Short mmCIF file of C-alpha atoms in Angstrom, two decimals:
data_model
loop_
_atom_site.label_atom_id
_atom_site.label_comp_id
_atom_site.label_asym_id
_atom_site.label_seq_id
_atom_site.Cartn_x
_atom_site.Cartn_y
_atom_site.Cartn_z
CA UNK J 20 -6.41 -4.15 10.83
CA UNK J 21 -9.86 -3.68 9.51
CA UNK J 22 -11.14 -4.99 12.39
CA UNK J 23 -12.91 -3.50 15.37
CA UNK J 24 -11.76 -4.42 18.82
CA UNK J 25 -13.69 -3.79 21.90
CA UNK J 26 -10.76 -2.90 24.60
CA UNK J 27 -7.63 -0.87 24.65
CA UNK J 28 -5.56 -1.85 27.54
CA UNK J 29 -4.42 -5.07 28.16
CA UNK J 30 -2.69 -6.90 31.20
CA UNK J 31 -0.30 -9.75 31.06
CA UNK J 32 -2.23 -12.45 31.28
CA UNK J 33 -3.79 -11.70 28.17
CA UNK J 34 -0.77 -11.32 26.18
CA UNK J 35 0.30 -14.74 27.31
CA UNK J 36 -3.08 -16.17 26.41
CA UNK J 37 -2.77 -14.18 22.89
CA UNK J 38 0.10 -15.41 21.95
CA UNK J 39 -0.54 -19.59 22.63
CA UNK J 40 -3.53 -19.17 20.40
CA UNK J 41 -1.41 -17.25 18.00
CA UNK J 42 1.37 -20.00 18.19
CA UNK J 43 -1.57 -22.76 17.76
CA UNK J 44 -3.08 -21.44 14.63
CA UNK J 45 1.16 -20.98 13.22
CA UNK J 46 1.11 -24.43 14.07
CA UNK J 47 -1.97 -25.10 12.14
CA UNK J 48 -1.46 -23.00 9.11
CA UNK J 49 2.04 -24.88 8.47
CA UNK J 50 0.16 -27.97 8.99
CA UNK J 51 -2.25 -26.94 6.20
CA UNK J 52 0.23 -26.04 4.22
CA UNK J 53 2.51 -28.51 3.90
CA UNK J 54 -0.74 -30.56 3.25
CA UNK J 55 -1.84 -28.39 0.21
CA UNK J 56 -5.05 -27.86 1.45
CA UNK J 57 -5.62 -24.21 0.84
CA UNK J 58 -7.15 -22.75 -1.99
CA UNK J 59 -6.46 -23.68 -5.64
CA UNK J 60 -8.28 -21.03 -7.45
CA UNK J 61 -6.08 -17.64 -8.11
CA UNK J 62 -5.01 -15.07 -10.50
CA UNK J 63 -7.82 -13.16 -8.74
CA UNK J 64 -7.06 -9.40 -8.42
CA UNK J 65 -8.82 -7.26 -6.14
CA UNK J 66 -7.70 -3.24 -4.52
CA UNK J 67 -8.11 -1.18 -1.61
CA UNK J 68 -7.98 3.05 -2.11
CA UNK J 69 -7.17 5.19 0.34
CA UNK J 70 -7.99 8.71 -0.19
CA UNK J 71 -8.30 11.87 1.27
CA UNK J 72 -11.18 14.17 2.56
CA UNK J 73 -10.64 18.42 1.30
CA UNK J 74 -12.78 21.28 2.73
CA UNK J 75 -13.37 23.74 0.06
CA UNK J 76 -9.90 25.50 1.57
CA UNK J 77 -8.15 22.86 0.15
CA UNK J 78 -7.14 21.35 3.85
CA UNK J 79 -7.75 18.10 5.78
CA UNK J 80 -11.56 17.59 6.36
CA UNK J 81 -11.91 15.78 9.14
CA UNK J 82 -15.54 14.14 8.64
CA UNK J 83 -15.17 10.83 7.65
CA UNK J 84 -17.85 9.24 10.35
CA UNK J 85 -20.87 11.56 9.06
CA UNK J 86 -19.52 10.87 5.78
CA UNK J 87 -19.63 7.23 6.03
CA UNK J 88 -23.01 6.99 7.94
CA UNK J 89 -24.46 9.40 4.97
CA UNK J 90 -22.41 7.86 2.22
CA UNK J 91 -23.97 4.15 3.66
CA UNK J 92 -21.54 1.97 1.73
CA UNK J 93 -20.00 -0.99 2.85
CA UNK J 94 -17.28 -1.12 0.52
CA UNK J 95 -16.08 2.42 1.47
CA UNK J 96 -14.70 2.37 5.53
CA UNK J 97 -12.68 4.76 7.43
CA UNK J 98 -8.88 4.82 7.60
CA UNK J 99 -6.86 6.07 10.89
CA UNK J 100 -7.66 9.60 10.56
CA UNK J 101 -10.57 11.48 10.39
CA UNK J 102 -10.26 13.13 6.92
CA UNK J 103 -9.38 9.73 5.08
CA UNK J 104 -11.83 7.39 4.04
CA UNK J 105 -11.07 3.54 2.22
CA UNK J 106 -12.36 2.71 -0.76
CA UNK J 107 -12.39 -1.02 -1.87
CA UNK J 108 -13.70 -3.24 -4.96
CA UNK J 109 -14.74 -6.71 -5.00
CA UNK J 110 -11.94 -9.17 -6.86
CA UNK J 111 -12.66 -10.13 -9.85
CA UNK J 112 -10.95 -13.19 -12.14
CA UNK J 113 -7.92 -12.09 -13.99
CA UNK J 114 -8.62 -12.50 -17.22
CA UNK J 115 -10.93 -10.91 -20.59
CA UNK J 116 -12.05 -6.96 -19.53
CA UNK J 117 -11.44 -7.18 -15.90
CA UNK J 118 -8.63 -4.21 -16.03
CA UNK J 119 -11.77 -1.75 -17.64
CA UNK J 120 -14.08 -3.38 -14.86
CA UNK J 121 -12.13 -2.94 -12.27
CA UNK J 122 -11.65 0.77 -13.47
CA UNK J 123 -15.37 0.82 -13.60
CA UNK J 124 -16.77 -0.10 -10.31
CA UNK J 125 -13.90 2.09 -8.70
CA UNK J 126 -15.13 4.88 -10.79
CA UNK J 127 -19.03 4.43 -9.88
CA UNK J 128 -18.08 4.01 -5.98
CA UNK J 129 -15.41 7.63 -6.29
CA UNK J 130 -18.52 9.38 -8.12
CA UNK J 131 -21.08 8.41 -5.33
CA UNK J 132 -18.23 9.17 -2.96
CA UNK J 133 -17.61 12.52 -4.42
CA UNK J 134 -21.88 13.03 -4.24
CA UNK J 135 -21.93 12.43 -0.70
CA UNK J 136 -18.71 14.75 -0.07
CA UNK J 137 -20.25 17.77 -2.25
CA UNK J 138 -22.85 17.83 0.08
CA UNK J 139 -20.66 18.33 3.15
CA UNK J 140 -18.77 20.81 1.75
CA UNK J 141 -15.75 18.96 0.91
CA UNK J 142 -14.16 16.85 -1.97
CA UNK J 143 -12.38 13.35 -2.10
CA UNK J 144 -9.19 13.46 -3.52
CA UNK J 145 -6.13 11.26 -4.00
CA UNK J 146 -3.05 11.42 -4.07
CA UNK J 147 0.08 9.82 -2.05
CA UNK J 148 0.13 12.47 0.59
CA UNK J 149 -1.95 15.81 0.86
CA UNK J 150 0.70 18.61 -0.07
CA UNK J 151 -1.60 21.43 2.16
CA UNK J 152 -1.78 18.84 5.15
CA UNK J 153 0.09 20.23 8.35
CA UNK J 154 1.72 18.68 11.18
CA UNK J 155 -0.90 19.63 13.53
CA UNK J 156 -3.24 17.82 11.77
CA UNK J 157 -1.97 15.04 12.76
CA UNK J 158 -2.80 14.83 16.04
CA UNK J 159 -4.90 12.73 17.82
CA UNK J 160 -8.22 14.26 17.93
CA UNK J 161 -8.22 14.12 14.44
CA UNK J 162 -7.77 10.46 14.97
CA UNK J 163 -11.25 7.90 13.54
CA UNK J 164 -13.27 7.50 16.62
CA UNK J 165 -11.73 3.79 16.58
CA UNK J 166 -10.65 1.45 19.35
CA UNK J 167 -8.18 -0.55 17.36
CA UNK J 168 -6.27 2.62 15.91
CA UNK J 169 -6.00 3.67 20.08
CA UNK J 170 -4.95 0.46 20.88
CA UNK J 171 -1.92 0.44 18.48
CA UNK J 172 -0.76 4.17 18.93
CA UNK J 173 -1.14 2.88 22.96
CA UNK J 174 0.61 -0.13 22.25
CA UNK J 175 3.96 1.30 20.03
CA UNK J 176 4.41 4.53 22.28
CA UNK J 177 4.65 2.14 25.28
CA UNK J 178 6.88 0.19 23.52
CA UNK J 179 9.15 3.15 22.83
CA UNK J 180 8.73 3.41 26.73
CA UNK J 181 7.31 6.91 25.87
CA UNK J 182 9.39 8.26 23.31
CA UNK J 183 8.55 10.52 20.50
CA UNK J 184 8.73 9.66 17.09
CA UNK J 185 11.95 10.69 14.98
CA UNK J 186 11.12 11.18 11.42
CA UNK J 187 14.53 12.46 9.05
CA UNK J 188 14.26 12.48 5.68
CA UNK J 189 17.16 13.61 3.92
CA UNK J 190 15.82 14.40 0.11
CA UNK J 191 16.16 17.30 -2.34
CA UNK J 192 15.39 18.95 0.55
CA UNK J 193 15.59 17.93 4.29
CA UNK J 194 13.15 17.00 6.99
CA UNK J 195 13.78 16.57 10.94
CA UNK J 196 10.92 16.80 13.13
CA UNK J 197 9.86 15.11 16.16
CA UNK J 198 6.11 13.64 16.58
CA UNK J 199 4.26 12.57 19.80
CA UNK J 200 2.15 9.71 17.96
CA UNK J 201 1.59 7.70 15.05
CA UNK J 202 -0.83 9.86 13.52
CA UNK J 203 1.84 10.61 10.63
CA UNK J 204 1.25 7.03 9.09
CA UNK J 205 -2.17 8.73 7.91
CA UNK J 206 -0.26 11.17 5.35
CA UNK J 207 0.29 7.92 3.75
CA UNK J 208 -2.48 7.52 1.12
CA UNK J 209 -2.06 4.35 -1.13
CA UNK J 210 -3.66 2.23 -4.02
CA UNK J 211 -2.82 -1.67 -2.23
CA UNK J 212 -3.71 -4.34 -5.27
CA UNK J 213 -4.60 -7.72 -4.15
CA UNK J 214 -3.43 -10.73 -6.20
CA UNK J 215 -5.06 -14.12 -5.16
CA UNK J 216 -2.82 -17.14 -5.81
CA UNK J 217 -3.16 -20.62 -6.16
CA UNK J 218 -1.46 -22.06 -3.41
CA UNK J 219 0.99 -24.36 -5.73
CA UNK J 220 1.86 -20.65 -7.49
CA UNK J 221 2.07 -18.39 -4.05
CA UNK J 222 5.71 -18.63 -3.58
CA UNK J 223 6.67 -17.72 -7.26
CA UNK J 224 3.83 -14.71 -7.22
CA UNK J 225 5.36 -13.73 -3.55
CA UNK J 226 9.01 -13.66 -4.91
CA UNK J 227 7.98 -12.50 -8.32
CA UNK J 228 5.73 -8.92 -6.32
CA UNK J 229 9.33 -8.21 -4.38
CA UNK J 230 11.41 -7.97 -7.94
CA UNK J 231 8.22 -6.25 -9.52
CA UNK J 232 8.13 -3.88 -6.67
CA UNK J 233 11.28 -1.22 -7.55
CA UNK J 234 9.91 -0.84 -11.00
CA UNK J 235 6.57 -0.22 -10.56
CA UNK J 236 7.26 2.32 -7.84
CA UNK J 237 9.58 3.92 -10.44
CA UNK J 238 6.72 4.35 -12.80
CA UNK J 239 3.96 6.01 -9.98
CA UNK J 240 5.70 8.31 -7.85
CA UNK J 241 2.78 10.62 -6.43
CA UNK J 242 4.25 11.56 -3.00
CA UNK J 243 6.98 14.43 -3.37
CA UNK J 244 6.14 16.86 -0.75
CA UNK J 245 5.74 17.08 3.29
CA UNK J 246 5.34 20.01 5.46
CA UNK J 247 5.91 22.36 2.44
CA UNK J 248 9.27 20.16 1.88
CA UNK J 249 10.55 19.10 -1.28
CA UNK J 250 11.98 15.37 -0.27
CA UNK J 251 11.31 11.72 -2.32
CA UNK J 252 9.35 10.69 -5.58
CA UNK J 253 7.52 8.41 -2.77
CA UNK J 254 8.18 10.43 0.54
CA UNK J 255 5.10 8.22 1.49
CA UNK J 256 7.72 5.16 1.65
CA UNK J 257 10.03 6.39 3.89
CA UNK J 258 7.25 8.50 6.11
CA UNK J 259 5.13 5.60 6.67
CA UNK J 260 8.53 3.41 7.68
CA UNK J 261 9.13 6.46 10.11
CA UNK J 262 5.75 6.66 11.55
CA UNK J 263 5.54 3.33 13.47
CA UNK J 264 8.89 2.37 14.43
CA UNK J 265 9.27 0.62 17.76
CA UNK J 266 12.90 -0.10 17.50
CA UNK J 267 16.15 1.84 17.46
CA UNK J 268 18.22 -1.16 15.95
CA UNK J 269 19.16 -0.95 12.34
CA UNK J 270 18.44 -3.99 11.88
CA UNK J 271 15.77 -3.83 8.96
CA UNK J 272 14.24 -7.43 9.97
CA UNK J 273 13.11 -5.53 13.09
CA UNK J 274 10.99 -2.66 11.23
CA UNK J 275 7.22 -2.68 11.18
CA UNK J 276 7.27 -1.31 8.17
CA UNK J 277 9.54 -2.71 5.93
CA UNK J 278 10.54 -4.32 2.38
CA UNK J 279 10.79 -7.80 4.33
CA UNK J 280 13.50 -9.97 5.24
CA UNK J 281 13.98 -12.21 2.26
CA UNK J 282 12.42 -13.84 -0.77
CA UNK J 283 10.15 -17.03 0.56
CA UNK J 284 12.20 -20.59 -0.28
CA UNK J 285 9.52 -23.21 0.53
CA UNK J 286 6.50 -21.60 1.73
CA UNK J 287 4.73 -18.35 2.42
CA UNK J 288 4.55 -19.84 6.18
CA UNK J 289 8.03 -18.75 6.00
CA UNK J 290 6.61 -14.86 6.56
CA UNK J 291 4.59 -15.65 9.32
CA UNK J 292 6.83 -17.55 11.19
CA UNK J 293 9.25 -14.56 10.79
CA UNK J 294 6.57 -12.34 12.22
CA UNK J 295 6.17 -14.71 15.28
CA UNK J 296 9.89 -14.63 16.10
CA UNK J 297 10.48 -11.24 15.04
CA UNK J 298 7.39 -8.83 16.31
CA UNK J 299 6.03 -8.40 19.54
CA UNK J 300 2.40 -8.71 19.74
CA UNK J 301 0.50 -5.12 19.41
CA UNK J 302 -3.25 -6.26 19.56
CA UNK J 303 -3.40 -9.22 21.66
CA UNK J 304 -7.91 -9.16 21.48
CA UNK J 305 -8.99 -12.41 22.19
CA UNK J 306 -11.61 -13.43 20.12
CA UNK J 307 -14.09 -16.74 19.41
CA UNK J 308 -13.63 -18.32 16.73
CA UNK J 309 -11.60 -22.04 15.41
CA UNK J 310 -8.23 -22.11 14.81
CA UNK J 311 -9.39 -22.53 11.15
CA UNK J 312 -10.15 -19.25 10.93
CA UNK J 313 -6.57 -17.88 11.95
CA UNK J 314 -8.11 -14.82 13.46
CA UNK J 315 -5.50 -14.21 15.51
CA UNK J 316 -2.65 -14.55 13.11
CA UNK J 317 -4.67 -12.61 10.76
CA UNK J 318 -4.71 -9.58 13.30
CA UNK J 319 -0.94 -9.82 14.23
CA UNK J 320 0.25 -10.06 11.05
CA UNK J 321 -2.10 -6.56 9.73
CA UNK J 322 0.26 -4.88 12.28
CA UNK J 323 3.15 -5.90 10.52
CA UNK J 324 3.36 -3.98 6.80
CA UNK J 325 5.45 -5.28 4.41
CA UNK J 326 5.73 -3.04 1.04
CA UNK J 327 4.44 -7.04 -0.18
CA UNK J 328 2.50 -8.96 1.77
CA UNK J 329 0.79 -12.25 2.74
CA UNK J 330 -2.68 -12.53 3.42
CA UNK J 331 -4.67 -15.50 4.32
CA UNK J 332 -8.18 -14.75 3.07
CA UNK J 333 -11.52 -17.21 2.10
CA UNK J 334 -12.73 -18.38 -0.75
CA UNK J 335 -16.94 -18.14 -0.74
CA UNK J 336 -16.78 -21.93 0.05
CA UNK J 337 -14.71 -21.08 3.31
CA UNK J 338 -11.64 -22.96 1.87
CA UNK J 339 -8.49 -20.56 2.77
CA UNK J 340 -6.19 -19.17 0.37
CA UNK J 341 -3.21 -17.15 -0.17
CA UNK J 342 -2.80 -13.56 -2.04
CA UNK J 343 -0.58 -11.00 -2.03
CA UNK J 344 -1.18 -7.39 -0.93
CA UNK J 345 1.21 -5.08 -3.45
CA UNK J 346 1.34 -1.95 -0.57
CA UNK J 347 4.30 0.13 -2.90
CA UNK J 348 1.66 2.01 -4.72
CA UNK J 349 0.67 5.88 -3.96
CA UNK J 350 -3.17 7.02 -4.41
CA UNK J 351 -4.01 8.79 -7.41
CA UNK J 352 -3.37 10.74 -10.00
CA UNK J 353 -6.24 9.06 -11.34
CA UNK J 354 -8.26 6.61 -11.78
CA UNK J 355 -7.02 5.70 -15.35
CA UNK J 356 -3.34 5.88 -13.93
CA UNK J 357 -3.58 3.62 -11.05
CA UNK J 358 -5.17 1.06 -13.03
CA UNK J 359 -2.41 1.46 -16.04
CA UNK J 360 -0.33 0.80 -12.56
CA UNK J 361 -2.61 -2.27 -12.12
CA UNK J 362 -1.78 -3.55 -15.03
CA UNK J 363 2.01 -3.26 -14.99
CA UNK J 364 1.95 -4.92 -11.90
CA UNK J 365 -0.57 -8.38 -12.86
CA UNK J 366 1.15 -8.57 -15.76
CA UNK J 367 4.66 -8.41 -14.64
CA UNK J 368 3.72 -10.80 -11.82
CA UNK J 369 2.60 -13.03 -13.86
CA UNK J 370 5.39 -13.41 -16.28
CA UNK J 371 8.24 -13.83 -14.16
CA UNK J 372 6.37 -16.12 -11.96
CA UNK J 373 5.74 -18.19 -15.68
CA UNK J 374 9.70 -18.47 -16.05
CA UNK J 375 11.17 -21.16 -15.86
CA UNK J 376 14.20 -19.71 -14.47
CA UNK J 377 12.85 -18.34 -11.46
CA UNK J 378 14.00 -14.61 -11.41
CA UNK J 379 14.54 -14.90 -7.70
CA UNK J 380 18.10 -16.99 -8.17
CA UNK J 381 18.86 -14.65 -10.86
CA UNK J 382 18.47 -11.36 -8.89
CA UNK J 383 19.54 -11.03 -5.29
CA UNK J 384 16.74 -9.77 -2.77
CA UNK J 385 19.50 -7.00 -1.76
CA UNK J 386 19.38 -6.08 -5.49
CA UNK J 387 15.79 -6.13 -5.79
CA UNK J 388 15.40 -3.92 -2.26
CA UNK J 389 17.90 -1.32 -3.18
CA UNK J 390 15.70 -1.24 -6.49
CA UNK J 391 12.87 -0.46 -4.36
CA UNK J 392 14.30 2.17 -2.07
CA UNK J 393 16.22 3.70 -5.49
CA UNK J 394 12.91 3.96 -6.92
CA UNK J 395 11.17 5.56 -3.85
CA UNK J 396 13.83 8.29 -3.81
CA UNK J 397 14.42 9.09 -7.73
CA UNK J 398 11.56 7.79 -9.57
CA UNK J 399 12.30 7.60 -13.38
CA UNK J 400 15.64 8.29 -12.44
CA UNK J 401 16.68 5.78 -10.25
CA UNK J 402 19.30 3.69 -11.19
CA UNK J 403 18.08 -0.40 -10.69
CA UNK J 404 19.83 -3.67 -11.16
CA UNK J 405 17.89 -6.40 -13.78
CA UNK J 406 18.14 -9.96 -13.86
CA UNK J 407 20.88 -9.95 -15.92
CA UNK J 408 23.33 -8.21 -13.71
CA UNK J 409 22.81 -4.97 -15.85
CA UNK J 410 21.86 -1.01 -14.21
CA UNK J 411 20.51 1.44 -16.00
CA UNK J 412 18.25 4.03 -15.21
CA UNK J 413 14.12 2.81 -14.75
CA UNK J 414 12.90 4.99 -16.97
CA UNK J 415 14.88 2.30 -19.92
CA UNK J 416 14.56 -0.60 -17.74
CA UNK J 417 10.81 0.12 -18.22
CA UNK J 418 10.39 0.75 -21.66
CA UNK J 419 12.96 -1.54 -22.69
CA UNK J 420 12.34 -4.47 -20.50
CA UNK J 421 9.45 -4.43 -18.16
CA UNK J 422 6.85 -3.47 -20.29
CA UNK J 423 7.20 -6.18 -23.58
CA UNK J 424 7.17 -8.69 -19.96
CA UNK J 425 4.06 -7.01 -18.74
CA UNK J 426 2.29 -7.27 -22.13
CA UNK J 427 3.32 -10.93 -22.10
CA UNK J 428 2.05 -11.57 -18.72
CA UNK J 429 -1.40 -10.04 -19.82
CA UNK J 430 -1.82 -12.02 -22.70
CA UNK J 431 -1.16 -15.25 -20.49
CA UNK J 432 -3.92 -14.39 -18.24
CA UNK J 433 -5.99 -13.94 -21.39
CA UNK J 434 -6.77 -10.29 -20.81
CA UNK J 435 -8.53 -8.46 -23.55
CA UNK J 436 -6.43 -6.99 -26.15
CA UNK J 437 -8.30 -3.44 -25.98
CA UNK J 438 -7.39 -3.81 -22.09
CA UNK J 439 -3.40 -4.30 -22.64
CA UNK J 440 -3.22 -2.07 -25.17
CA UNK J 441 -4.89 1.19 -23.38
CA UNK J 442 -3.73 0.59 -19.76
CA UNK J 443 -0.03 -0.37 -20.86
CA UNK J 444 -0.23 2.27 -23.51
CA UNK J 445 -0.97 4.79 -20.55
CA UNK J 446 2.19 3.65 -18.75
CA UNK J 447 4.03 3.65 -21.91
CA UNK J 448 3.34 7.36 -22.41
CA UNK J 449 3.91 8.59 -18.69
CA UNK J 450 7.44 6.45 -18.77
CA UNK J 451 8.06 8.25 -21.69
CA UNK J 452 7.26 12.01 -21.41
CA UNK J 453 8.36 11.43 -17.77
CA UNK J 454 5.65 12.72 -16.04
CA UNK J 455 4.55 10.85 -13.17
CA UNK J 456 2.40 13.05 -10.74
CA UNK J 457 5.30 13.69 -8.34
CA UNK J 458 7.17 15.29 -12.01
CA UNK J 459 3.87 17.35 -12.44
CA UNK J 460 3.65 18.14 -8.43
CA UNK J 461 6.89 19.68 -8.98
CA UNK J 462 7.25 21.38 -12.17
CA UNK J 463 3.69 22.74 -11.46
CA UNK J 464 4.95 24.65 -8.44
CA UNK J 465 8.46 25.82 -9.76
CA UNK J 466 6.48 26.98 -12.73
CA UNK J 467 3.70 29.04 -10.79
CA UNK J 468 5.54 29.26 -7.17
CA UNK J 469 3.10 27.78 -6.37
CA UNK J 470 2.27 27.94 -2.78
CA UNK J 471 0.37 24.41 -1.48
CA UNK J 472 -3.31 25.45 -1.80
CA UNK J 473 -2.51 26.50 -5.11
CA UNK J 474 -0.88 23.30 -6.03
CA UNK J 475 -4.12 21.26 -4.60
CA UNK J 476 -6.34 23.51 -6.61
CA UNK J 477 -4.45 22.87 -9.95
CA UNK J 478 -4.42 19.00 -9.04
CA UNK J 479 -7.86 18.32 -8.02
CA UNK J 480 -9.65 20.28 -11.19
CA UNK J 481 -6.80 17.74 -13.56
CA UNK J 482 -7.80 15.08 -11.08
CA UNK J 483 -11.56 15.77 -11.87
CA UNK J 484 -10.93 15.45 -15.44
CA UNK J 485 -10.17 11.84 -15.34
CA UNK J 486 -7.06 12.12 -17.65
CA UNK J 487 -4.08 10.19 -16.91
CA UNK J 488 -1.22 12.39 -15.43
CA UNK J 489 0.72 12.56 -18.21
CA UNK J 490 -1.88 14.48 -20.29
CA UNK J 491 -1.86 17.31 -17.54
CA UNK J 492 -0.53 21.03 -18.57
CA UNK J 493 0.95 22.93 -16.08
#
């Protein structure tokens, strides 16, 4: 979805032409496949970083084209709205003092950022959605002067035949509002992490990001409040689901936006195939390039968002390879804390794709989804289902089990001991005092009655101070 586009409407005749190249490069990529001819190189890890722009009122700043055309950085792009910007690093091996690098070049790229922002009056900030954003913010003008991000809110509103968006959200408080548009997916601010597989490895590392997905979100909830409502750990989750729905079926293989169908058996083709028979065709831009290139799989399957997702993706030599896009994680609270999230998730990947036992027979995909959605709703608190057919609470899970697994994974991947021990040891502490930055979001304003610009104050000057979440006072 990166991608420009050059048109916005479309007539039939280029939906049917769409979709035979679409079904020729399937056809291909299963082909390619089953041959083993993509990529052998992985345990690459790469991120994307959405984030916010905040006038000095603590509101949406809706400036992100003069701040990109100032800011002139390639690796920073603009997101669907107008006040969010993208912030990406290049992937780097897995392995010696890339968890500190990583955390570096993300730190140099947020402090030019910021530079560029201070000069326009506002701030960057981020966090999983923007407590003092309003409804009416969401609204089209405020949408990035984009064709592609048209195109799709053309594309799902036609067909809904017209029909506004429902979003409920039944949480510690409740939500019921109607919208006109998908302009609410942008209150959705996330940290995506990349993991580059070799292809031998993709279906192990696919399966092994699903089970790794409930516990992580457990440990990073940073999304607790919409429209002044006290809802989810990760309203962001359910909000984004919400936000782009085309059907009114329950069925969850029919969602846009969803935790996926199933674990993969054979072959990541499996997910694409599923997205074929599955999703009508949003985007259908016809472009020039080979088959080789899947260009047009590529774009249909960046309107479908799994929490974990395939990519297809090039190596520098052109030979194509698989990763997996880990889309559970909020933005922020800081840098420090999303890459302690980092490293929970590489490591944990990488262990229980090691086992020999693979974890997939052992826990259910229902299991490992209702861990997911548990997780989204409760944080620390959710209960969650292990491998062994045990629940407890995540908060133990964590400390108990998925921690000593992440470690392990780490030292597999031959990451630095320094590394493991301050990322992880970051985690450790936030599991343990239990304050993940939707905990602090909360107990800040109960504390203070806090109003929302009040709340965004307090969190940007801890945000500025670079010190992981669990280290803020209130």
């Amino acid at each position: 979805m990166g991608q420009e586009i050059t048109q916005t409407h479309f007539n039939e005749e280029t939906f049917k032409v769409y979709e035979r190249r679409l079904s020729d490069e399937a056809e291909l990529l299963q082909t390619q496949l089953s041959e083993g001819r993509f990529s052998d190189i992985g345990d690459i890890g790469g991120y994307e970083l959405e984030s916010w722009l905040v006038d000095h009122n603590y509101f949406p700043s809706p400036i992100n084209q003069p701040f990109l055309t100032r800011l002139n950085n390639p690796l920073v792009v603009p997101e669907l709205s107008r006040f969010n910007v993208e912030l990406n690093g290049a992937p780097l091996p897995l392995q010696g003092n890339v968890l500190s690098a990583l955390a570096r070049e993300l730190d140099q790229n947020w402090q030019q950022c910021q530079d560029v922002a201070h000069g326009m009056d506002s701030v960057l900030m981020m966090v999983g959605i923007l407590p003092t954003v309003r409804q009416a913010d969401l609204c089209l003008a405020n949408m990035s002067d984009s064709k592609r991000y048209r195109a799709l809110n053309e594309q799902v509103l036609m067909l809904r035949a017209g029909r506004s968006l429902r979003i409920r959200v039944d949480g510690r408080e409740t939500l019921d509002i109607d919208h006109p548009d998908v302009m609410l997916e942008a209150a959705t601010t996330s940290f995506q992490i990349h993991l580059q597989s070799p292809q031998r490895n993709a279906v192990r590392y696919f399966n092994a990001s699903i089970i790794a997905a409930g516990p992580l979100l457990a440990a990073a909830g940073n999304s607790p409040l919409l429209f002044d409502t006290d809802l989810w750990d990760e309203t962001r989750i359910t909000l984004f689901e919400q936000s782009v729905e085309i059907v009114d079926e329950s069925s969850l293989e029919n969602h846009r936006v969803s935790f996926g169908q199933g674990y993969a058996r054979e072959s990541l083709f499996e997910c694409f195939a599923h997205n074929l028979a599955t999703h009508p065709v949003l985007l259908p831009i016809l472009m020039d390039s080979p088959p080789q290139q899947f260009a047009h799989l590529r774009l249909h399957n960046g309107t479908i968002w799994r929490w974990v997702r395939p990519l297809i993706g090039f190596d520098p030599d052109g030979t194509p390879h698989l990763r997996i896009e880990q889309r559970v994680l909020p933005a922020g609270p800081t840098i420090a804390d999303m890459m302690a999230n980092a490293a929970l998730y590489f490591g944990l990947a990488r262990f229980l794709a090691s086992l020999s036992d693979a974890p997939e027979s052992r826990l259910s995909f229902e299991h490992a989804r209702n861990n997911f959605y548990a997780a989204a709703r409760d944080g620390l608190r959710a209960p969650m289902t292990w491998l062994d057919g045990s629940t407890t609470d995540a908060k133990t899970l964590l400390l108990e089990e998925i921690l000593p697994m992440a470690r392990h994974g780490l030292k597999i991947l031959n990451i630095n001991k320094p590394d493991i021990n301050h990322y992880l040891g970051i985690l450790e502490t936030r599991i343990q005092t239990g304050q993940t930055g939707a905990v602090w979001q909360r107990n800040y304003r109960e504390k203070h009655q806090a109003d929302s610009l009040r709340l965004v104050a307090a969190y940007l000057e801890r945000q500025r101070s670079g010190a992981p979440v669990h280290e803020w006072g209130l």
